[in-house]
Amino acid sequence: LSICVVEKGYEVGSHILAGTVLEPRSLEELIPDWRELEAPLDTPVTSDVFKLMVNSEKALPTPPVPGLGNHGNYVISLSQFTRWLGEQAEEMDIDIFPQSPASEVLYDDKGAVVGIATADAGYTKDGGLKDTFARGMELRAKQTIFAEGCRGSCSEEIMERYNLREGKDEQTYALIIKEVWEIPEENCKPGHVQHTFGWPLD
């Protein structure tokens, strides 16, 4: 069985910037020896705090919310974790092609998906060809899995072609803005997770 992954980023994980809290049950099932393989799960959750914002400067502590506790979970960098998963995939002889965005869906004469083509590379700003110009590749497969995230161009094409959104709820999106803060080391509490709810009205 031959498996390959095309990755638009410079390397696996380079386009995944978020931090998160990981519940490791699925990792235990997929890679039981993840500790020996040095998975980047270095910060176990040590405490959960729940707060309700009442204004832009004040939040009140609240009782724990059922189902949102993180006992046994880990605070991780998704970028580092995804990079590590890519390394495990390569150890299993899965081919990973970085810097290879999928640009075209391939169909057979009956209209079934049979793979993708990657984008050409090496164009100048005005559309000319550089010395490093290279044609994209056609990757044909028995099964093609699209994991582009929301509004991926290939996924949008497939949804429209096969009318996959008919009878489905409208997709909804949220805009999240994240900040990276540098704080004094003495104020840092590794493993501390704070859940803040509400929206200040002032």
Short mmCIF file of C-alpha atoms in Angstrom, two decimals:
data_model
loop_
_atom_site.label_atom_id
_atom_site.label_comp_id
_atom_site.label_asym_id
_atom_site.label_seq_id
_atom_site.Cartn_x
_atom_site.Cartn_y
_atom_site.Cartn_z
CA LEU A 1 0.00 0.00 0.00
CA SER A 2 1.50 3.32 -1.09
CA ILE A 3 0.42 6.51 0.70
CA CYS A 4 1.54 10.05 0.00
CA VAL A 5 0.72 13.42 1.53
CA VAL A 6 1.05 16.74 -0.29
CA GLU A 7 1.80 19.68 2.01
CA LYS A 8 1.67 23.28 0.82
CA GLY A 9 3.96 24.51 3.61
CA TYR A 10 7.74 24.55 3.68
CA GLU A 11 7.55 21.56 6.00
CA VAL A 12 4.84 19.66 7.85
CA GLY A 13 3.56 21.93 10.62
CA SER A 14 4.78 25.21 9.17
CA HIS A 15 1.22 26.46 8.51
CA ILE A 16 -0.16 25.34 11.87
CA LEU A 17 0.45 28.13 14.36
CA ALA A 18 -1.91 27.45 17.24
CA GLY A 19 -1.28 26.08 20.67
CA THR A 20 -3.90 23.81 22.15
CA VAL A 21 -4.74 21.32 24.85
CA LEU A 22 -4.46 17.74 23.58
CA GLU A 23 -6.52 14.86 24.95
CA PRO A 24 -4.12 11.93 24.27
CA ARG A 25 -6.58 9.01 24.00
CA SER A 26 -6.46 8.79 20.19
CA LEU A 27 -2.66 9.13 20.27
CA GLU A 28 -2.50 6.19 22.70
CA GLU A 29 -4.53 4.12 20.23
CA LEU A 30 -2.54 5.12 17.14
CA ILE A 31 1.00 5.27 18.54
CA PRO A 32 1.06 3.52 21.95
CA ASP A 33 4.81 4.09 22.36
CA TRP A 34 4.61 7.86 21.80
CA ARG A 35 6.52 8.53 25.02
CA GLU A 36 9.49 6.45 23.89
CA LEU A 37 9.31 8.17 20.51
CA GLU A 38 9.60 11.54 22.29
CA ALA A 39 6.34 13.09 21.19
CA PRO A 40 6.39 16.82 22.10
CA LEU A 41 3.87 16.48 24.93
CA ASP A 42 6.04 18.06 27.61
CA THR A 43 3.51 20.06 29.64
CA PRO A 44 0.74 18.13 31.40
CA VAL A 45 -2.23 20.20 32.55
CA THR A 46 -1.82 20.91 36.26
CA SER A 47 -4.88 23.09 36.91
CA ASP A 48 -8.11 24.35 35.33
CA VAL A 49 -9.57 27.74 36.23
CA PHE A 50 -12.98 28.96 35.03
CA LYS A 51 -13.87 32.67 34.94
CA LEU A 52 -16.76 34.82 33.72
CA MET A 53 -15.96 38.26 32.29
CA VAL A 54 -18.10 41.03 33.69
CA ASN A 55 -16.27 43.92 32.03
CA SER A 56 -13.01 44.58 30.19
CA GLU A 57 -11.03 44.62 33.44
CA LYS A 58 -12.75 42.12 35.70
CA ALA A 59 -13.54 38.41 35.59
CA LEU A 60 -15.16 36.42 38.39
CA PRO A 61 -14.27 32.81 39.23
CA THR A 62 -17.00 30.27 38.48
CA PRO A 63 -17.51 26.59 39.32
CA PRO A 64 -15.92 24.11 36.87
CA VAL A 65 -17.93 23.47 33.72
CA PRO A 66 -18.75 19.75 33.28
CA GLY A 67 -16.94 18.22 30.32
CA LEU A 68 -14.34 20.97 30.00
CA GLY A 69 -11.85 19.71 32.56
CA ASN A 70 -8.38 18.87 31.28
CA HIS A 71 -7.07 16.37 33.84
CA GLY A 72 -4.73 14.00 31.98
CA ASN A 73 -4.36 16.30 28.97
CA TYR A 74 -1.32 18.21 27.68
CA VAL A 75 -0.68 21.81 26.65
CA ILE A 76 1.11 21.57 23.29
CA SER A 77 2.31 23.44 20.22
CA LEU A 78 0.31 22.09 17.27
CA SER A 79 3.13 23.01 14.92
CA GLN A 80 5.66 20.91 16.84
CA PHE A 81 3.18 18.04 17.28
CA THR A 82 2.25 17.99 13.60
CA ARG A 83 5.93 18.03 12.61
CA TRP A 84 6.50 15.05 14.90
CA LEU A 85 3.52 13.21 13.37
CA GLY A 86 5.04 13.83 9.93
CA GLU A 87 8.28 12.21 11.11
CA GLN A 88 6.35 9.16 12.35
CA ALA A 89 4.56 8.92 9.00
CA GLU A 90 7.88 8.97 7.13
CA GLU A 91 9.16 6.17 9.40
CA MET A 92 6.18 4.15 8.11
CA ASP A 93 7.32 4.76 4.50
CA ILE A 94 4.59 7.33 3.79
CA ASP A 95 5.79 9.81 1.16
CA ILE A 96 5.42 13.47 2.16
CA PHE A 97 5.87 16.18 -0.48
CA PRO A 98 6.31 19.60 1.17
CA GLN A 99 5.93 22.84 -0.82
CA SER A 100 3.47 21.00 -3.07
CA PRO A 101 0.02 22.59 -2.93
CA ALA A 102 -2.76 20.68 -4.69
CA SER A 103 -4.05 22.92 -7.49
CA GLU A 104 -6.27 20.68 -9.60
CA VAL A 105 -8.63 17.74 -9.06
CA LEU A 106 -8.21 14.88 -11.53
CA TYR A 107 -11.28 12.99 -12.83
CA ASP A 108 -11.72 9.91 -14.97
CA ASP A 109 -14.00 9.73 -18.00
CA LYS A 110 -16.92 8.78 -15.74
CA GLY A 111 -16.44 11.85 -13.54
CA ALA A 112 -14.96 10.07 -10.52
CA VAL A 113 -12.06 11.64 -8.59
CA VAL A 114 -8.81 9.80 -9.39
CA GLY A 115 -6.25 12.10 -7.75
CA ILE A 116 -4.81 15.61 -7.82
CA ALA A 117 -2.20 17.64 -9.64
CA THR A 118 0.21 19.89 -7.77
CA ALA A 119 0.88 23.47 -8.83
CA ASP A 120 3.65 24.49 -11.20
CA ALA A 121 6.54 26.23 -9.45
CA GLY A 122 9.13 28.78 -10.57
CA TYR A 123 7.18 31.71 -12.03
CA THR A 124 8.40 35.30 -11.94
CA LYS A 125 6.16 38.08 -10.57
CA ASP A 126 5.08 39.02 -14.09
CA GLY A 127 4.21 35.43 -15.04
CA GLY A 128 7.44 34.51 -16.81
CA LEU A 129 9.46 31.37 -16.13
CA LYS A 130 12.46 31.23 -13.83
CA ASP A 131 15.43 28.95 -14.40
CA THR A 132 14.03 26.86 -11.56
CA PHE A 133 10.62 26.38 -13.24
CA ALA A 134 9.15 22.93 -12.64
CA ARG A 135 5.88 21.44 -13.78
CA GLY A 136 3.49 20.12 -11.16
CA MET A 137 2.98 16.41 -10.68
CA GLU A 138 -0.09 14.29 -11.30
CA LEU A 139 -0.73 12.03 -8.34
CA ARG A 140 -3.30 9.37 -9.15
CA ALA A 141 -4.77 7.22 -6.40
CA LYS A 142 -7.46 4.68 -5.61
CA GLN A 143 -8.57 6.98 -2.80
CA THR A 144 -8.00 10.73 -2.48
CA ILE A 145 -8.62 12.45 0.86
CA PHE A 146 -8.99 16.23 0.86
CA ALA A 147 -7.91 17.85 4.14
CA GLU A 148 -7.66 21.50 3.11
CA GLY A 149 -9.51 23.05 6.00
CA CYS A 150 -12.45 25.39 5.46
CA ARG A 151 -12.97 26.89 1.99
CA GLY A 152 -10.22 24.85 0.32
CA SER A 153 -10.25 25.43 -3.44
CA CYS A 154 -10.25 21.74 -4.41
CA SER A 155 -12.86 20.91 -1.77
CA GLU A 156 -15.09 23.75 -2.95
CA GLU A 157 -14.87 22.44 -6.51
CA ILE A 158 -15.84 18.92 -5.42
CA MET A 159 -18.73 20.14 -3.25
CA GLU A 160 -20.13 22.09 -6.19
CA ARG A 161 -19.55 19.36 -8.79
CA TYR A 162 -21.25 16.63 -6.75
CA ASN A 163 -23.75 18.92 -5.00
CA LEU A 164 -22.48 17.77 -1.59
CA ARG A 165 -23.95 20.72 0.31
CA GLU A 166 -27.57 20.06 -0.73
CA GLY A 167 -29.77 19.55 2.31
CA LYS A 168 -26.96 20.44 4.71
CA ASP A 169 -26.86 23.26 7.23
CA GLU A 170 -25.01 26.38 6.15
CA GLN A 171 -21.38 26.37 7.16
CA THR A 172 -20.54 28.85 9.90
CA TYR A 173 -17.18 30.44 10.62
CA ALA A 174 -15.64 32.38 13.46
CA LEU A 175 -12.78 34.84 13.44
CA ILE A 176 -10.29 34.27 16.23
CA ILE A 177 -7.44 36.64 16.96
CA LYS A 178 -4.53 35.27 18.98
CA GLU A 179 -1.74 37.15 20.65
CA VAL A 180 1.65 35.89 21.75
CA TRP A 181 2.70 37.42 25.05
CA GLU A 182 6.13 37.47 26.60
CA ILE A 183 5.82 37.43 30.38
CA PRO A 184 8.35 37.30 33.23
CA GLU A 185 9.37 33.74 33.99
CA GLU A 186 8.22 34.03 37.59
CA ASN A 187 4.67 34.70 36.36
CA CYS A 188 4.61 31.62 34.12
CA LYS A 189 2.57 28.64 35.32
CA PRO A 190 3.22 25.68 33.01
CA GLY A 191 0.15 23.46 32.71
CA HIS A 192 -2.27 26.13 33.96
CA VAL A 193 -5.38 26.35 31.74
CA GLN A 194 -7.83 29.23 32.13
CA HIS A 195 -11.32 29.13 30.58
CA THR A 196 -12.85 32.60 30.27
CA PHE A 197 -16.48 33.03 29.23
CA GLY A 198 -18.64 36.01 28.44
CA TRP A 199 -18.20 39.26 26.57
CA PRO A 200 -17.50 42.59 28.26
CA LEU A 201 -20.24 45.11 27.58
CA ASP A 202 -18.21 48.27 28.27
#
